[in-house]
N, C-alpha and C. Protein backbone atom coordinates (compact mmCIF):
# COMPACT_ATOMS: atom_id res chain seq x y z
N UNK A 1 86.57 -51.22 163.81
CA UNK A 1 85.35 -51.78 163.28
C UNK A 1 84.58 -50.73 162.46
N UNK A 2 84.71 -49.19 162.84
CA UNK A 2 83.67 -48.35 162.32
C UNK A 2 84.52 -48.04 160.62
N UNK A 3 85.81 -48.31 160.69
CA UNK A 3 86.70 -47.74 159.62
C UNK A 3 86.31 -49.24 159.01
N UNK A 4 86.32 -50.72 159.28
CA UNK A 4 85.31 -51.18 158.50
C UNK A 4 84.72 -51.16 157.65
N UNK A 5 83.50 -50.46 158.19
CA UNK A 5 81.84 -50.07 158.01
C UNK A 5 82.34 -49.33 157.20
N UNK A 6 82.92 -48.17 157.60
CA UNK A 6 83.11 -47.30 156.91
C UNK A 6 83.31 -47.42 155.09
N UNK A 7 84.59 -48.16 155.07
CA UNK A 7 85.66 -48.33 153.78
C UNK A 7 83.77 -49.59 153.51
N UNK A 8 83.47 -49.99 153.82
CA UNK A 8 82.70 -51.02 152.99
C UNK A 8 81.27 -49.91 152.49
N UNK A 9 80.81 -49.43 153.16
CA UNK A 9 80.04 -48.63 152.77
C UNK A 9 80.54 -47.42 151.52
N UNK A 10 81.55 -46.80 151.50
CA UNK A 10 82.03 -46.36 150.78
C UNK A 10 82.17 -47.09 149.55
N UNK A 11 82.63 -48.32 149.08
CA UNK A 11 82.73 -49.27 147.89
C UNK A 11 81.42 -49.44 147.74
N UNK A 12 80.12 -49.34 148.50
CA UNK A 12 79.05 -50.07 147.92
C UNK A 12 78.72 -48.86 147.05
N UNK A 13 78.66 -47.51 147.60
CA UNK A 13 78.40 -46.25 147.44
C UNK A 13 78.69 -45.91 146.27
N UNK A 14 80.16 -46.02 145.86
CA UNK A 14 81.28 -46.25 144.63
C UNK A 14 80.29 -47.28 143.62
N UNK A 15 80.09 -48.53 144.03
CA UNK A 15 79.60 -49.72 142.98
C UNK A 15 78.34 -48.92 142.23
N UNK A 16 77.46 -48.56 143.09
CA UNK A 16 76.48 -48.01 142.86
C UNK A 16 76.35 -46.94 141.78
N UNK A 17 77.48 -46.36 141.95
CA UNK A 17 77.72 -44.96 141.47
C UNK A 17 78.33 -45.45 139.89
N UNK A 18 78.87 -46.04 140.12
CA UNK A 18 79.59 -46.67 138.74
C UNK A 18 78.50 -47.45 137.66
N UNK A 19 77.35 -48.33 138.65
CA UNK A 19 76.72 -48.58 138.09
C UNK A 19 75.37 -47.74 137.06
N UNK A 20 74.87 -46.75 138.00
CA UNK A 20 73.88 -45.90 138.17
C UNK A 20 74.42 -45.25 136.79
N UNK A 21 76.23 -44.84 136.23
CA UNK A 21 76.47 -43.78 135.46
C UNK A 21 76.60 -45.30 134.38
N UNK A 22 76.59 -46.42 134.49
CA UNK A 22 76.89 -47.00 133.11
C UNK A 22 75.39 -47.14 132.38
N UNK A 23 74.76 -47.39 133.58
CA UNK A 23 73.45 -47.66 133.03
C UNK A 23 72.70 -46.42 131.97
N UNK A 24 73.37 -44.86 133.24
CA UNK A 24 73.04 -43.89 132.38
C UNK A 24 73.05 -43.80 130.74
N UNK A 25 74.22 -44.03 130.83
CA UNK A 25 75.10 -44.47 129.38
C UNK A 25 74.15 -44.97 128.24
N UNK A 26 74.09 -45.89 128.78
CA UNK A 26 73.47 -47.33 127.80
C UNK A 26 71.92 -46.49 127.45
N UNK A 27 71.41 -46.05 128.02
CA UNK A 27 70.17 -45.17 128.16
C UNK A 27 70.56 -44.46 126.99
N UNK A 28 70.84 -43.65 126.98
CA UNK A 28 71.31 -42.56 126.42
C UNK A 28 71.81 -42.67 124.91
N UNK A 29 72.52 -43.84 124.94
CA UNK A 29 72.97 -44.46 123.84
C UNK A 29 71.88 -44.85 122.95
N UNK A 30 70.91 -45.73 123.45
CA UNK A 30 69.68 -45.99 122.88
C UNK A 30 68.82 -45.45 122.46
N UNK A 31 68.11 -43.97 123.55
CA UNK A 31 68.02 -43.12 123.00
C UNK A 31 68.33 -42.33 121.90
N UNK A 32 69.77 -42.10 121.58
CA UNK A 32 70.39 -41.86 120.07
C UNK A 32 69.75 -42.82 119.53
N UNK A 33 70.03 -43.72 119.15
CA UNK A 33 69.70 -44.94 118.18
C UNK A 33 68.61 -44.72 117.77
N UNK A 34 67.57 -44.30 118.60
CA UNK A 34 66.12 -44.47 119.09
C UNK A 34 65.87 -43.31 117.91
N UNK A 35 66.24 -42.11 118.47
CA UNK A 35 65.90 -41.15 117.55
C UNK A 35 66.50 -40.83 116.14
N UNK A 36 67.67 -41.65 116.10
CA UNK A 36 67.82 -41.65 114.72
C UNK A 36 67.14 -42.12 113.49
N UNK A 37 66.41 -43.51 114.19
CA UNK A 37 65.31 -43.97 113.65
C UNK A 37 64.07 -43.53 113.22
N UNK A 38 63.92 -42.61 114.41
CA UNK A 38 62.63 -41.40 114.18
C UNK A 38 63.10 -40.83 113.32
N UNK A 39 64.19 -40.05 113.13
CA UNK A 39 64.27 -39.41 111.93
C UNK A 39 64.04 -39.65 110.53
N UNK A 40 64.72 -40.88 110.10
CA UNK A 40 64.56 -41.53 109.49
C UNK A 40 63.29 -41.67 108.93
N UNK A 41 62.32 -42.67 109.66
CA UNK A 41 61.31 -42.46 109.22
C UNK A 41 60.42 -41.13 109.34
N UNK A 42 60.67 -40.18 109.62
CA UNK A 42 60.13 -39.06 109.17
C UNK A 42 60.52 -38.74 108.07
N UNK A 43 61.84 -38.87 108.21
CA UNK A 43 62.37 -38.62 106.01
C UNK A 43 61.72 -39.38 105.46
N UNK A 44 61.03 -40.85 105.78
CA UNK A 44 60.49 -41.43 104.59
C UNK A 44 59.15 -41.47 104.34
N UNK A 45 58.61 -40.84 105.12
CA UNK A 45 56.92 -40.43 105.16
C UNK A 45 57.10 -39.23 104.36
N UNK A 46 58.18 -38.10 104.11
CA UNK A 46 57.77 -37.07 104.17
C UNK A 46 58.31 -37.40 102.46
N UNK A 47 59.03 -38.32 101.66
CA UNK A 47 59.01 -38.25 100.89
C UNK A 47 58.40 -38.94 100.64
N UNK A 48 57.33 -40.21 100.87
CA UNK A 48 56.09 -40.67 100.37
C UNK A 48 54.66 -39.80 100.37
N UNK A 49 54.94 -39.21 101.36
CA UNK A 49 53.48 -37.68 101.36
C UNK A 49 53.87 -36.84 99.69
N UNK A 50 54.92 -36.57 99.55
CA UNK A 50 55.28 -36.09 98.21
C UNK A 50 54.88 -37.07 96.80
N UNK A 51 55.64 -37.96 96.68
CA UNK A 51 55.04 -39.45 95.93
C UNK A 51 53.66 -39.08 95.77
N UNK A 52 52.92 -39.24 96.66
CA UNK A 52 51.24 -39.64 97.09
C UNK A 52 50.98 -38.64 96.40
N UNK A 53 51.39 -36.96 96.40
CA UNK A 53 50.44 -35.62 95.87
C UNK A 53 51.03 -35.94 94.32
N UNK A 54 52.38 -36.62 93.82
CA UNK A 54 52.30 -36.39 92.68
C UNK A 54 51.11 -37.57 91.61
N UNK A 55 50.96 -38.61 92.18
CA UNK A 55 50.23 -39.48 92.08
C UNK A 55 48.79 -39.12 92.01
N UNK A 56 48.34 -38.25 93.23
CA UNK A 56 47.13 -37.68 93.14
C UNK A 56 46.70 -36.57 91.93
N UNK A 57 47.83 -35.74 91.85
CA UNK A 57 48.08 -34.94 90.51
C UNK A 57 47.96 -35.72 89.15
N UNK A 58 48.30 -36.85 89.09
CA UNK A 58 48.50 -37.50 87.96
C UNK A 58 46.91 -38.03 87.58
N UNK A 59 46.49 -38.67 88.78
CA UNK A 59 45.39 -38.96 88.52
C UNK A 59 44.21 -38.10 88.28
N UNK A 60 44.24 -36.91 88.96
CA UNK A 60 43.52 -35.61 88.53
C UNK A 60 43.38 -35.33 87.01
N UNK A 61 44.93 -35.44 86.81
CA UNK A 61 44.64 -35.23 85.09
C UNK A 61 43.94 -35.83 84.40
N UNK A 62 44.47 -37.37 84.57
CA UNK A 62 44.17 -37.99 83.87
C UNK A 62 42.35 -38.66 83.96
N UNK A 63 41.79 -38.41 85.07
CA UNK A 63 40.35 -38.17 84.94
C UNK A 63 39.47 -36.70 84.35
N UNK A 64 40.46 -36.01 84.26
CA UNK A 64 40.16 -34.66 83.60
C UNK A 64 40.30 -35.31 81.57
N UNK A 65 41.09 -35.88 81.48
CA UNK A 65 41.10 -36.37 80.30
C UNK A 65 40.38 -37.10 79.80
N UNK A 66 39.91 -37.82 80.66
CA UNK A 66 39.07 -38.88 80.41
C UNK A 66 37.76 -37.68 80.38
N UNK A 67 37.16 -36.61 81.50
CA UNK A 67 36.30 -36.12 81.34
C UNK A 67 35.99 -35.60 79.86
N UNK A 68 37.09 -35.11 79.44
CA UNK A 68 37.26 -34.10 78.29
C UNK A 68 37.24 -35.18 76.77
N UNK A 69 37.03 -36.26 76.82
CA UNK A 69 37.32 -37.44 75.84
C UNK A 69 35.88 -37.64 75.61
N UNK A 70 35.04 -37.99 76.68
CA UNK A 70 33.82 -38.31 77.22
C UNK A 70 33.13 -36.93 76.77
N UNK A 71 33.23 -35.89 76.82
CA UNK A 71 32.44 -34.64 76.67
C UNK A 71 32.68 -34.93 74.71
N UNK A 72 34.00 -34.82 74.52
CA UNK A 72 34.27 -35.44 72.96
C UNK A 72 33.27 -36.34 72.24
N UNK A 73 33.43 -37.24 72.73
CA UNK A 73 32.68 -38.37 72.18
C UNK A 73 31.17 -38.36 71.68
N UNK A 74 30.70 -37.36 73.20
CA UNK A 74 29.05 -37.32 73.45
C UNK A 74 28.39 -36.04 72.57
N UNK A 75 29.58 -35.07 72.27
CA UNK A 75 29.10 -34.07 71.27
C UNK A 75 28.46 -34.22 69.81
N UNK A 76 29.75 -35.77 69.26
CA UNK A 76 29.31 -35.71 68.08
C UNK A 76 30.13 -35.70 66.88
N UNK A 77 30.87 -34.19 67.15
CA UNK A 77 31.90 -33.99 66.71
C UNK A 77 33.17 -34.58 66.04
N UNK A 78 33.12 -35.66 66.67
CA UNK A 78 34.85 -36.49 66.16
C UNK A 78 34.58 -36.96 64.69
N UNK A 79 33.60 -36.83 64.09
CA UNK A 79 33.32 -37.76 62.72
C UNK A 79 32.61 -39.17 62.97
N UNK A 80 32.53 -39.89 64.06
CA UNK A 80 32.29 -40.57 64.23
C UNK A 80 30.76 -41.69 65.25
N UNK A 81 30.29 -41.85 64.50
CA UNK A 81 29.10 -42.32 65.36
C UNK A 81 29.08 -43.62 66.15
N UNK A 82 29.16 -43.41 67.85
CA UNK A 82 29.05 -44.89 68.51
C UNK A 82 27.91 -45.20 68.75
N UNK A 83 26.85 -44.83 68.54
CA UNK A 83 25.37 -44.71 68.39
C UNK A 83 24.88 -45.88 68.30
């Protein structure tokens, strides 16, 4: 009876064990997945943060141009009167 107990307790022990390491698995697996994704979108923030400064650059200028058009205009200078 105890060799039984025994051999049955042992298989549950086993099931358990088999289970406990698949589950590990699957964990783990996802995890990858998981963080590949993170990566990912860190590559794509980090080349839209780039995008964004050249954009901001662009627009810098081009309100600098506009400043410098506007300083033009208001001098006098161009030949021309909007007066």
């Amino acid at each position: 009876m105890i060799e039984k107990l025994m051999t049955l307790l042992v298989g549950i022990i086993l099931t358990l064990a088999g289970w406990s390491l698949s589950r590990t698995f699957e964990l783990s697996t996802g995890q990858a997945v998981l963080q590949n994704k993170v990566e990912k979108l860190e590559m794509q923030i980090t080349l839209m943060d780039g995008k964004m400064d050249e954009m901001f650059d662009m627009d810098e200028e081009i309100m600098d141009q506009h400043k410098k058009l506007f300083e033009k205009l208001e001098s006098g200078n161009t030949g021309y009167n909007y007066n």
